Coordinates of C-alpha atoms in Angstrom, one line a residue:
X1 CA 106.4 -7.1 -1.5
X2 CA 105.1 -10.4 -0.4
X3 CA 101.8 -10.5 1.3
X4 CA 101.5 -11.0 5.1
X5 CA 99.9 -14.4 4.4
X6 CA 102.8 -15.4 2.3
X7 CA 105.4 -14.4 4.9
X8 CA 103.5 -16.1 7.7
X9 CA 103.1 -19.3 5.5
X10 CA 106.9 -19.3 4.7
X11 CA 107.8 -18.9 8.3
X12 CA 105.5 -21.7 9.3
X13 CA 106.8 -24.0 6.5
X14 CA 110.4 -23.3 7.7
X15 CA 109.5 -24.2 11.3
X16 CA 107.7 -27.4 10.2
X17 CA 110.6 -28.3 7.9
X18 CA 113.1 -28.0 10.8
X19 CA 110.9 -30.1 13.0
X20 CA 110.6 -32.7 10.2
X21 CA 114.4 -32.9 9.6
X22 CA 115.0 -33.3 13.3
X23 CA 112.5 -36.1 13.6
X24 CA 113.8 -37.9 10.4
X25 CA 117.4 -37.6 11.6
X26 CA 116.6 -39.0 15.0
X27 CA 114.6 -41.9 13.4
X28 CA 117.4 -42.8 11.0
X29 CA 120.0 -42.7 13.7
X30 CA 118.1 -45.0 16.0
X31 CA 117.2 -47.3 13.2
X32 CA 120.9 -47.6 12.2
X33 CA 121.8 -48.4 15.8
X34 CA 119.2 -51.1 15.9
X35 CA 120.3 -52.6 12.7
X36 CA 124.0 -52.8 13.9
X37 CA 123.0 -54.4 17.2
X38 CA 120.8 -56.9 15.3
X39 CA 123.6 -57.9 13.0
X40 CA 125.9 -58.6 16.0
X41 CA 123.3 -60.7 17.6
X42 CA 122.7 -62.6 14.4
X43 CA 126.4 -63.3 14.0
X44 CA 127.2 -64.4 17.6
X45 CA 124.0 -65.9 18.8
X46 CA 124.5 -69.3 16.8
X47 CA 127.9 -69.8 18.3
X48 CA 126.7 -69.1 21.8
X49 CA 123.8 -71.5 21.3
X50 CA 126.2 -74.1 19.9
X51 CA 128.4 -73.8 23.0
X52 CA 125.4 -74.3 25.2
X53 CA 124.3 -77.5 23.3
X54 CA 127.9 -78.8 23.5
X55 CA 127.6 -78.5 27.3
X56 CA 124.3 -80.5 27.0
X57 CA 126.0 -83.2 24.9
X58 CA 128.9 -83.5 27.4
X59 CA 126.5 -83.9 30.2
X60 CA 124.9 -86.8 28.3
X61 CA 128.4 -88.4 27.8
X62 CA 128.9 -88.0 31.6
X63 CA 125.6 -89.8 32.1
X64 CA 126.6 -92.6 29.7
X65 CA 129.8 -93.2 31.8
X66 CA 127.8 -93.4 35.0
X67 CA 125.5 -96.0 33.4
X68 CA 128.4 -98.0 32.0
X69 CA 130.1 -98.0 35.5
X70 CA 126.9 -99.4 36.9
X71 CA 126.8 -102.1 34.2
X72 CA 123.9 -100.8 32.4
X73 CA 125.4 -101.2 29.0
X74 CA 122.2 -100.8 26.9
X75 CA 121.2 -97.5 28.6
X76 CA 124.8 -96.3 28.4
X77 CA 124.9 -97.0 24.6
X78 CA 121.7 -95.1 24.1
X79 CA 123.0 -92.2 26.1
X80 CA 126.2 -92.2 24.0
X81 CA 124.2 -92.1 20.8
X82 CA 122.1 -89.2 22.0
X83 CA 125.2 -87.3 23.1
X84 CA 126.9 -87.9 19.8
X85 CA 123.9 -86.5 18.0
X86 CA 123.8 -83.4 20.2
X87 CA 127.5 -82.8 19.8
X88 CA 127.4 -83.1 16.0
X89 CA 124.5 -80.6 15.8
X90 CA 126.4 -78.2 18.1
X91 CA 129.5 -78.4 15.9
X92 CA 127.5 -77.7 12.7
X93 CA 125.8 -74.7 14.4
X94 CA 129.2 -73.4 15.6
X95 CA 130.7 -73.8 12.1
X96 CA 127.8 -71.6 10.6
X97 CA 128.3 -68.8 13.2
X98 CA 132.2 -68.7 13.1
X99 CA 133.4 -65.5 11.7
X100 CA 137.0 -64.9 12.8
X101 CA 140.0 -67.2 12.1
X102 CA 140.5 -67.8 15.8
X103 CA 136.9 -68.9 16.2
X104 CA 137.2 -71.2 13.2
X105 CA 140.3 -72.9 14.6
X106 CA 138.5 -73.3 17.9
X107 CA 135.5 -74.9 16.2
X108 CA 137.7 -77.2 14.2
X109 CA 139.5 -78.3 17.4
X110 CA 136.1 -78.8 19.1
X111 CA 135.0 -81.0 16.1
X112 CA 138.1 -83.2 16.4
X113 CA 137.9 -83.5 20.1
X114 CA 134.2 -84.3 20.2
X115 CA 134.7 -87.1 17.6
X116 CA 137.5 -88.6 19.7
X117 CA 135.4 -88.2 22.8
X118 CA 132.5 -89.9 21.2
X119 CA 134.7 -92.9 20.1
X120 CA 136.1 -93.3 23.6
X121 CA 132.7 -93.2 25.2
X122 CA 131.2 -95.7 22.7
X123 CA 134.1 -98.1 23.4
X124 CA 133.6 -97.9 27.2
X125 CA 129.8 -98.4 26.8
X126 CA 130.6 -101.7 25.0
X127 CA 132.9 -103.1 27.7
X128 CA 131.6 -105.6 30.2
X129 CA 133.7 -104.2 32.9
X130 CA 134.7 -100.5 33.1
X131 CA 137.7 -99.6 35.1
X132 CA 138.4 -96.4 37.0
X133 CA 141.3 -95.6 34.6
X134 CA 138.8 -95.7 31.7
X135 CA 136.4 -93.4 33.5
X136 CA 139.2 -91.0 34.5
X137 CA 140.6 -90.8 30.9
X138 CA 137.2 -90.1 29.4
X139 CA 136.2 -87.6 32.0
X140 CA 139.5 -85.7 31.4
X141 CA 138.5 -85.5 27.7
X142 CA 135.0 -84.3 28.6
X143 CA 136.5 -81.6 30.9
X144 CA 138.8 -80.5 28.1
X145 CA 136.0 -80.3 25.5
X146 CA 133.8 -78.4 28.1
X147 CA 136.5 -75.8 28.6
X148 CA 136.8 -75.3 24.8
X149 CA 132.9 -74.9 24.6
X150 CA 133.0 -72.4 27.4
X151 CA 135.8 -70.5 25.6
X152 CA 133.6 -70.4 22.5
X153 CA 130.7 -69.1 24.5
X154 CA 132.9 -66.4 26.3
X155 CA 134.4 -65.3 23.0
X156 CA 131.0 -64.6 21.4
X157 CA 129.6 -63.2 24.6
X158 CA 132.4 -60.7 24.9
X159 CA 131.8 -59.6 21.3
X160 CA 128.1 -59.1 22.0
X161 CA 129.0 -57.0 25.1
X162 CA 131.4 -55.0 23.1
X163 CA 128.8 -54.4 20.4
X164 CA 126.3 -53.4 23.2
X165 CA 128.9 -50.9 24.6
X166 CA 129.4 -49.4 21.1
X167 CA 125.7 -49.2 20.6
X168 CA 125.2 -47.4 23.9
X169 CA 128.0 -44.9 23.1
X170 CA 126.4 -44.3 19.7
X171 CA 123.0 -43.9 21.2
X172 CA 124.4 -41.4 23.7
X173 CA 126.0 -39.4 20.9
X174 CA 122.8 -39.6 18.9
X175 CA 120.9 -38.3 22.0
X176 CA 123.3 -35.4 22.5
X177 CA 123.0 -34.5 18.8
X178 CA 119.2 -34.7 19.0
X179 CA 119.1 -32.5 22.1
X180 CA 121.4 -30.0 20.4
X181 CA 119.3 -30.0 17.2
X182 CA 116.1 -29.7 19.3
X183 CA 117.5 -26.7 21.2
X184 CA 118.6 -25.1 18.1
X185 CA 115.3 -25.8 16.4
X186 CA 113.5 -24.3 19.4
X187 CA 115.7 -21.2 19.4
X188 CA 115.2 -20.7 15.7
X189 CA 111.4 -21.4 16.1
X190 CA 111.2 -18.8 18.9
X191 CA 113.0 -16.2 16.8
X192 CA 110.8 -17.0 13.8
X193 CA 107.7 -16.8 16.0
X194 CA 108.8 -13.5 17.5
X195 CA 109.4 -12.3 14.0
X196 CA 106.0 -13.5 12.9
X197 CA 104.3 -11.7 15.8
X198 CA 106.2 -8.6 15.1
X199 CA 105.3 -8.6 11.5
X200 CA 101.7 -9.4 12.1
X201 CA 100.9 -7.7 15.4
X202 CA 103.0 -4.5 15.5
X203 CA 101.1 -2.9 12.6
X204 CA 97.8 -4.1 14.1
X205 CA 98.7 -2.6 17.5
X206 CA 99.4 0.8 15.8
X207 CA 96.1 0.6 13.9
X208 CA 94.3 -0.3 17.2
X209 CA 95.7 2.7 19.0
X210 CA 94.8 5.0 16.1
X211 CA 91.2 3.5 16.1
X212 CA 91.0 4.1 19.9
X213 CA 92.0 7.7 19.3
X214 CA 89.3 8.0 16.6
X215 CA 86.6 6.5 18.9
X216 CA 87.8 8.9 21.7
X217 CA 86.9 11.8 19.6
X218 CA 90.3 12.8 18.1
X219 CA 90.3 15.0 15.1
X220 CA 91.7 13.7 11.8
X221 CA 93.2 10.3 12.2
X222 CA 95.4 8.8 9.5
X223 CA 95.9 5.0 9.5
X224 CA 99.3 4.0 8.1
X225 CA 100.9 0.6 7.5
X226 CA 104.6 -0.1 6.6
X227 CA 103.7 -2.7 3.9
X228 CA 101.1 -2.9 1.2
X229 CA 99.8 -6.3 2.4
X230 CA 96.6 -7.3 4.1
X231 CA 97.3 -4.9 7.0
X232 CA 97.8 -2.1 4.5
X233 CA 94.4 -3.0 2.9
X234 CA 92.9 -2.8 6.4
X235 CA 94.5 0.6 7.0
X236 CA 93.1 1.9 3.7
X237 CA 89.6 0.6 4.6
X238 CA 89.9 2.3 8.0
X239 CA 91.0 5.5 6.5
X240 CA 87.9 5.5 4.3
X241 CA 85.7 4.7 7.3
X242 CA 87.4 7.5 9.3
X243 CA 86.7 10.0 6.5
X244 CA 83.0 8.9 6.4
X245 CA 82.8 9.1 10.2
X246 CA 84.3 12.5 10.2
X247 CA 81.8 13.8 7.7
X248 CA 79.0 12.1 9.7
X249 CA 80.2 13.6 12.9
X250 CA 80.4 17.1 11.4
X251 CA 76.9 16.7 10.1
X252 CA 75.6 15.5 13.5
X253 CA 77.3 18.4 15.2
X254 CA 75.6 20.8 12.8
X255 CA 72.3 19.1 13.4
X256 CA 72.7 19.1 17.2
X257 CA 73.7 22.8 17.1
X258 CA 70.6 23.6 15.1
X259 CA 68.4 21.6 17.5
X260 CA 70.0 23.3 20.4
X261 CA 69.5 26.8 18.9
X262 CA 65.8 25.8 18.1
X263 CA 65.4 24.6 21.7
X264 CA 66.8 27.8 23.1
X265 CA 64.6 29.8 20.8
X266 CA 61.5 27.8 21.7
X267 CA 62.3 28.3 25.4
X268 CA 62.9 32.0 25.0
X269 CA 59.6 32.4 23.0
X270 CA 57.5 30.9 25.7
X271 CA 55.5 33.3 27.8
X272 CA 55.5 30.9 30.8
X273 CA 58.7 30.9 32.9
X274 CA 60.8 27.8 32.4
X275 CA 63.6 26.5 34.7
X276 CA 66.1 23.8 33.4
X277 CA 68.5 22.1 35.8
X278 CA 71.1 19.3 35.4
X279 CA 71.3 16.1 37.4
X280 CA 73.0 18.0 40.3
X281 CA 70.2 20.5 40.5
X282 CA 72.3 23.3 39.0
X283 CA 70.7 25.8 36.7
X284 CA 71.4 25.2 33.0
X285 CA 68.9 27.7 31.5
X286 CA 66.3 30.2 32.4
X287 CA 64.2 31.6 29.6
X288 CA 63.4 35.3 29.3
X289 CA 60.2 35.0 31.3
X290 CA 62.0 33.2 34.2
X291 CA 64.7 35.8 34.2
X292 CA 62.0 38.4 34.6
X293 CA 60.9 36.7 37.7
X294 CA 64.1 35.6 39.3
X295 CA 66.8 37.7 37.6
X296 CA 69.5 36.6 35.2
X297 CA 71.8 33.7 36.1
X298 CA 75.5 33.5 35.1
X299 CA 76.3 30.9 32.4
X300 CA 79.4 29.7 34.3
X301 CA 79.9 28.5 36.8
X302 CA 76.6 26.8 37.2
X303 CA 75.0 27.5 40.5
X304 CA 72.5 25.4 42.5
X305 CA 68.9 26.3 41.8
X306 CA 68.3 26.8 45.6
X307 CA 70.8 29.7 45.6
X308 CA 69.1 31.6 42.9
X309 CA 65.4 30.9 43.3
X310 CA 64.1 31.5 46.8
X311 CA 60.5 30.1 46.4
X312 CA 60.3 27.0 48.7
X313 CA 57.5 25.4 46.6
X314 CA 59.6 25.4 43.5
X315 CA 62.7 24.0 45.4
X316 CA 60.6 21.4 47.2
X317 CA 59.0 20.3 43.9
X318 CA 62.5 19.8 42.3
X319 CA 63.9 18.1 45.4
X320 CA 61.0 15.7 45.7
X321 CA 61.5 14.4 42.2
X322 CA 65.3 14.0 42.6
X323 CA 64.8 12.2 45.9
X324 CA 62.2 9.8 44.4
X325 CA 62.9 9.6 40.6
X326 CA 60.3 6.9 40.1
X327 CA 57.6 9.0 41.8
X328 CA 55.2 10.4 39.1
X329 CA 54.7 14.2 39.2
X330 CA 51.3 15.5 40.6
X331 CA 48.7 15.3 37.9
X332 CA 47.2 18.8 38.8
X333 CA 50.5 20.4 39.7
X334 CA 51.1 22.8 42.6
X335 CA 50.2 26.4 42.9
X336 CA 52.6 29.1 44.1
X337 CA 52.3 32.9 44.4
X338 CA 55.1 35.2 43.2
X339 CA 55.3 39.0 43.3
X340 CA 55.8 40.6 39.9
X341 CA 56.5 44.3 40.0
X342 CA 53.9 45.5 42.5
X343 CA 51.3 42.7 41.9
X344 CA 51.0 39.2 43.1
X345 CA 50.4 36.5 40.5
X346 CA 49.5 32.9 40.9
X347 CA 51.4 30.2 38.9
X348 CA 50.7 26.5 38.4
X349 CA 53.9 24.7 39.1
X350 CA 54.8 21.6 37.0
X351 CA 58.1 19.8 37.4
X352 CA 59.3 16.7 35.5
X353 CA 62.6 14.9 35.1
X354 CA 64.6 14.6 31.9
X355 CA 65.9 11.1 31.1
X356 CA 68.0 9.5 28.4
X357 CA 67.1 6.3 26.5
X358 CA 68.4 4.2 29.4
X359 CA 66.2 6.0 31.9
X360 CA 69.1 7.8 33.5
X361 CA 68.2 11.1 35.0
X362 CA 69.7 14.0 33.1
X363 CA 68.0 16.9 34.9
X364 CA 64.7 18.6 35.4
X365 CA 62.3 21.0 33.7
X366 CA 60.0 23.3 35.7
X367 CA 57.3 25.2 34.0
X368 CA 55.3 28.0 35.8
X369 CA 51.9 28.5 34.1
X370 CA 50.4 31.9 34.9
X371 CA 46.8 31.2 36.1
X372 CA 46.2 34.5 37.8
X373 CA 43.2 35.3 35.6
X374 CA 41.8 31.8 36.1
X375 CA 42.1 32.2 39.8
X376 CA 40.3 35.6 39.5
X377 CA 37.5 34.0 37.5
X378 CA 37.3 31.1 39.9
X379 CA 37.1 33.5 42.8
X380 CA 34.3 35.4 41.1
X381 CA 32.5 32.1 40.4
X382 CA 33.0 31.0 44.0
X383 CA 31.7 34.4 45.3
X384 CA 28.7 34.2 43.0
X385 CA 27.9 30.6 44.0
X386 CA 28.3 31.6 47.7
X387 CA 26.1 34.7 47.3
X388 CA 23.5 32.7 45.3
X389 CA 23.5 29.8 47.8
X390 CA 23.2 32.3 50.7
X391 CA 20.4 34.3 49.0
X392 CA 18.5 31.1 48.0
X393 CA 18.7 29.7 51.5
X394 CA 15.8 31.8 52.9
X395 CA 13.3 31.4 50.0
X396 CA 14.1 27.6 49.8
X397 CA 13.5 27.3 53.5
X398 CA 10.2 29.2 53.1
X399 CA 9.1 27.0 50.3
X400 CA 9.9 23.9 52.3
X401 CA 7.8 25.1 55.2
X402 CA 4.9 25.9 52.9
X403 CA 5.1 22.5 51.3
X404 CA 5.2 20.8 54.7
X405 CA 2.2 23.0 55.8
X406 CA 0.2 21.9 52.7
X407 CA 1.2 18.2 53.2
X408 CA 0.0 18.3 56.7
X409 CA -3.4 19.7 55.6
X410 CA -3.0 23.2 56.9
X411 CA -4.5 24.7 53.7
X412 CA -7.5 22.4 53.7
X413 CA -8.1 18.8 52.6
X414 CA -6.1 17.6 49.5
X415 CA -7.0 15.1 47.0
X416 CA -4.8 12.1 46.5
X417 CA -3.3 13.5 43.4
X418 CA -2.6 16.9 45.2
X419 CA -1.0 15.0 48.1
X420 CA 1.3 13.2 45.7
X421 CA 2.3 16.4 43.9
X422 CA 3.0 18.2 47.3
X423 CA 5.1 15.2 48.5
X424 CA 7.1 15.2 45.2
X425 CA 7.5 19.0 45.6
X426 CA 8.7 18.6 49.2
X427 CA 11.3 16.0 48.1
X428 CA 12.7 18.3 45.4
X429 CA 12.8 21.3 47.8
X430 CA 14.6 19.3 50.4
X431 CA 17.1 18.2 47.8
X432 CA 17.5 21.8 46.6
X433 CA 18.0 22.8 50.2
X434 CA 20.7 20.2 50.7
X435 CA 22.4 21.2 47.4
X436 CA 22.3 24.9 48.5
X437 CA 23.9 23.9 51.8
X438 CA 26.6 21.8 50.1
X439 CA 27.4 24.7 47.7
X440 CA 27.6 27.1 50.6
X441 CA 29.8 24.8 52.6
X442 CA 32.1 24.3 49.7
X443 CA 32.3 28.0 49.0
X444 CA 33.2 28.7 52.6
X445 CA 35.9 26.0 52.6
X446 CA 37.4 27.4 49.4
X447 CA 37.2 31.0 50.7
X448 CA 38.7 30.0 54.0
X449 CA 35.9 31.6 56.0
X450 CA 35.4 28.4 58.1
X451 CA 38.9 27.3 59.2
X452 CA 39.3 24.1 61.1
X453 CA 39.2 24.1 64.9
X454 CA 42.2 22.0 65.6
X455 CA 42.4 19.7 68.6
X456 CA 44.2 16.5 69.5
X457 CA 42.0 13.6 68.3
X458 CA 42.4 9.8 68.3
X459 CA 41.8 8.3 64.8
X460 CA 40.0 5.4 66.4
X461 CA 37.4 7.8 68.0
X462 CA 36.8 9.5 64.6
X463 CA 36.2 6.2 62.8
X464 CA 33.9 5.0 65.6
X465 CA 31.8 8.1 65.3
X466 CA 31.7 7.8 61.5
X467 CA 30.6 4.1 61.9
X468 CA 27.7 5.1 64.1
X469 CA 26.5 7.6 61.5
X470 CA 26.5 5.1 58.7
X471 CA 25.5 1.9 60.6
X472 CA 21.9 2.0 59.4
X473 CA 23.0 2.3 55.8
X474 CA 25.4 -0.6 56.2
X475 CA 22.8 -2.9 57.9
X476 CA 20.3 -2.2 55.1
X477 CA 22.9 -3.8 52.6
X478 CA 24.2 -6.4 55.1
X479 CA 27.7 -5.0 54.7
X480 CA 30.6 -5.7 57.1
X481 CA 32.2 -2.6 58.5
X482 CA 35.7 -3.1 60.0
X483 CA 38.6 -1.1 61.3
X484 CA 42.2 -2.4 61.5
X485 CA 45.3 -1.0 63.1
X486 CA 43.8 2.2 64.5
X487 CA 44.4 1.6 68.2
X488 CA 48.2 1.9 67.8
X489 CA 48.1 5.2 65.9
X490 CA 49.3 8.4 67.6
X491 CA 47.0 11.4 68.2
X492 CA 46.4 13.7 65.2
X493 CA 45.8 17.4 64.8
X494 CA 42.3 17.8 63.3
X495 CA 38.9 19.4 63.5
X496 CA 36.8 16.6 64.9
X497 CA 33.5 17.5 63.1
X498 CA 35.2 18.1 59.7
X499 CA 37.2 15.0 59.9
X500 CA 34.1 12.9 60.8
X501 CA 32.4 14.5 57.8
X502 CA 35.3 13.3 55.6
X503 CA 35.1 9.7 56.9
X504 CA 31.3 9.6 56.7
X505 CA 31.4 10.8 53.1
X506 CA 34.0 8.3 52.0
X507 CA 32.4 5.4 54.0
X508 CA 28.9 6.3 52.6
X509 CA 30.2 6.3 49.1
X510 CA 31.8 2.9 49.7
X511 CA 28.6 1.5 51.0
X512 CA 26.5 2.8 48.1
X513 CA 28.9 1.3 45.5
X514 CA 29.4 -2.1 47.2
X515 CA 27.2 -5.0 46.6
X516 CA 25.2 -6.6 49.5
X517 CA 27.3 -8.8 51.9
X518 CA 30.4 -7.0 50.7
X519 CA 33.2 -5.5 52.7
X520 CA 34.0 -1.9 53.7
X521 CA 37.3 -1.5 55.7
X522 CA 39.1 1.4 57.4
X523 CA 42.9 1.0 58.0
X524 CA 45.6 3.3 59.3
X525 CA 49.3 3.6 59.2
X526 CA 52.1 6.0 60.2
X527 CA 53.9 7.6 57.2
X528 CA 56.7 9.9 58.4
X529 CA 55.1 12.8 60.4
X530 CA 51.6 12.0 59.1
X531 CA 48.9 9.4 59.8
X532 CA 47.4 7.8 56.7
X533 CA 43.8 6.6 56.8
X534 CA 42.4 4.4 54.1
X535 CA 38.8 3.5 53.2
X536 CA 38.7 0.4 51.1
X537 CA 35.8 -1.5 49.6
X538 CA 35.4 -4.5 47.2
X539 CA 32.6 -2.9 45.2
X540 CA 32.1 -2.0 41.6
X541 CA 35.0 0.4 41.4
X542 CA 35.5 3.7 39.4
X543 CA 36.1 3.8 35.7
X544 CA 39.7 4.7 34.9
X545 CA 38.7 7.7 32.8
X546 CA 37.1 9.3 35.8
X547 CA 40.0 8.9 38.3
X548 CA 41.9 12.0 37.3
X549 CA 38.8 14.2 37.8
X550 CA 37.1 12.4 40.7
X551 CA 37.7 15.3 43.2
X552 CA 36.5 18.0 40.9
X553 CA 33.2 19.8 41.5
X554 CA 30.0 18.4 39.9
X555 CA 31.8 15.3 38.6
X556 CA 29.6 12.2 38.7
X557 CA 30.6 8.6 37.8
X558 CA 28.2 6.2 36.2
X559 CA 25.9 4.6 38.8
X560 CA 26.1 7.5 41.2
X561 CA 23.2 8.1 43.6
X562 CA 20.3 9.8 41.8
X563 CA 20.1 13.5 42.7
X564 CA 23.8 13.8 43.7
X565 CA 25.4 17.0 42.7
X566 CA 29.0 15.6 42.7
X567 CA 30.2 18.0 45.5
X568 CA 31.0 15.5 48.3
X569 CA 34.5 14.5 47.2
X570 CA 35.3 18.1 46.4
X571 CA 34.4 19.1 50.0
X572 CA 36.4 16.1 51.3
X573 CA 39.5 17.3 49.3
X574 CA 39.2 20.8 50.6
X575 CA 38.8 19.7 54.2
X576 CA 41.9 17.4 53.9
X577 CA 44.0 20.1 52.4
X578 CA 42.9 22.6 55.1
X579 CA 44.3 20.1 57.5
X580 CA 47.7 20.1 55.7
X581 CA 47.2 16.6 54.1
X582 CA 46.6 15.1 50.7
X583 CA 44.0 12.7 49.4
X584 CA 44.3 10.1 46.6
X585 CA 42.3 7.3 45.1
X586 CA 43.1 3.9 43.6
X587 CA 40.5 1.8 41.9
X588 CA 39.9 -1.0 39.5
X589 CA 36.5 -1.8 38.0
X590 CA 35.0 -4.9 39.4
X591 CA 37.5 -5.2 42.2
X592 CA 36.9 -2.1 44.5
X593 CA 38.2 1.3 45.4
X594 CA 40.6 2.7 48.1
X595 CA 40.6 6.3 49.2
X596 CA 43.7 7.4 51.2
X597 CA 44.3 10.7 52.9
X598 CA 46.9 12.0 55.3
X599 CA 46.6 14.0 58.5
X600 CA 49.5 15.5 60.4
X601 CA 50.3 14.0 63.8
X602 CA 49.8 16.0 66.9
X603 CA 52.9 17.8 68.3
X604 CA 52.7 15.8 71.5
X605 CA 52.9 12.1 70.5
X606 CA 50.7 9.9 72.6
X607 CA 49.0 6.5 72.0
X608 CA 45.3 6.9 72.5
X609 CA 43.8 5.1 75.4
X610 CA 40.4 4.6 73.9
X611 CA 39.4 1.1 72.9
X612 CA 39.8 0.1 69.2
X613 CA 36.9 0.2 66.9
X614 CA 35.3 -3.2 66.7
X615 CA 33.9 -4.8 63.7
X616 CA 30.2 -4.2 63.2

């Protein structure tokens, strides 16, 4: 069987051949018509030109007669000689163009008559006196010869017109034949083109459909071609590819199945409860530990996680991530308490989104880490620190009083060295007393024994009070304290003294870590149902490694105030959380730090009437 290329080439050659034959036939036809018309013109044009020149010669004879009648014999003779020459040339030209016998007889008569006319005209031109009879006789001969010349011209003109008519008819016939041949050629070309497309495209369309089925996940696909040509070779190659793809797909299915089984086994082997949902927050899987907490869930149909799990913290954690997919999960996680059997256990809740390679959300994974024992240890530690701080409070106060008594000379005069030692001892005791107070306050806050005394407070009043407490510290470093946007904030629900303590702690830290003539600024904004306060400075900043642990107890960053125990920010975080808010930090070394915390708005929304805090 010929190849597809050969069949396409043969069809194209046939079409090109038909077009070439049509063009050659048209060219030959029109060339033949042109040649015929040219031959007619070549045969008749000399006779027509000769008739025209005879008319010119006769006009010259007429002029000679007029000159002779006027007595101008010399000019008449010259005119006759010129007319004779013109008539002789015309006769010779007519003899060369004469073709038919009738035309030859006419030319012979013209030759005879022109000779006689010339003789008569010469004779008159020599007479001294020309009579009217002479002129009438010669003019009659001129008229007769003119009629014969006109007859010669008409005879050849009619033949040219007849030839033109024949040429037009032949051209019309040629045009009709050309149109017919062109239409036939177009019909044949269209049929051949359709045949070519059918030969070339129909097998390809079948293969394309089979390839689409293969891509769509169809089972075994067999590519078939009617002819063993290039399309057949393509079908063979696609069959080989389909076999390889089928083997690869089977291998991939086995690998995915193994990976799925291993994933399920890994989830089941975890002691921590794990909740897996899809992108519509429907439960995909609960491991054995999660089923022990929440009960088994049917495999089908998938049910929303909120219908099966009733813990609001878990549901809110999942909802928050789906509502804000770009929001990073909390670094420390959230804590929730669940009842297991007859005991209540504490879990650390961590939820994260699952994404594909294109960052599309596939679902979520929630892990509940049992931290009951850690909470118990932390409680024991807190109780120990509280008891120790409380028990140390009295002896430390006694030691401070004794040191003050000695420093004031109550025990007798002291040497300079003794005074220096007593003063150093007093400084250390006061620091120990302050540390004991901070530990005791932190313990009470964590234990919940000093709950906030809520009232409706204006944020501008809180910031103004905090500014008064730190004004001396700011002036010593020539710092600019400013507050922006606080006068338009609504009233908040807060414990005035505790919230002032938060602001004083944050502003004091900002002053300590900001260079002289720097800037410390407090701003406010409304975020939903909360009011957000921010304390910003352009100081030295916090190293990035310390940011995740900045609110932990006893954490100190490089450059912190000497003697600091690292409890201030831990106390601030506890106060903010007791108010139902959250605190965060953003910092970049060399550019400054911003602490932000939220406080719920008061139930009754009012704009405070107090004056805004002015720059100091």
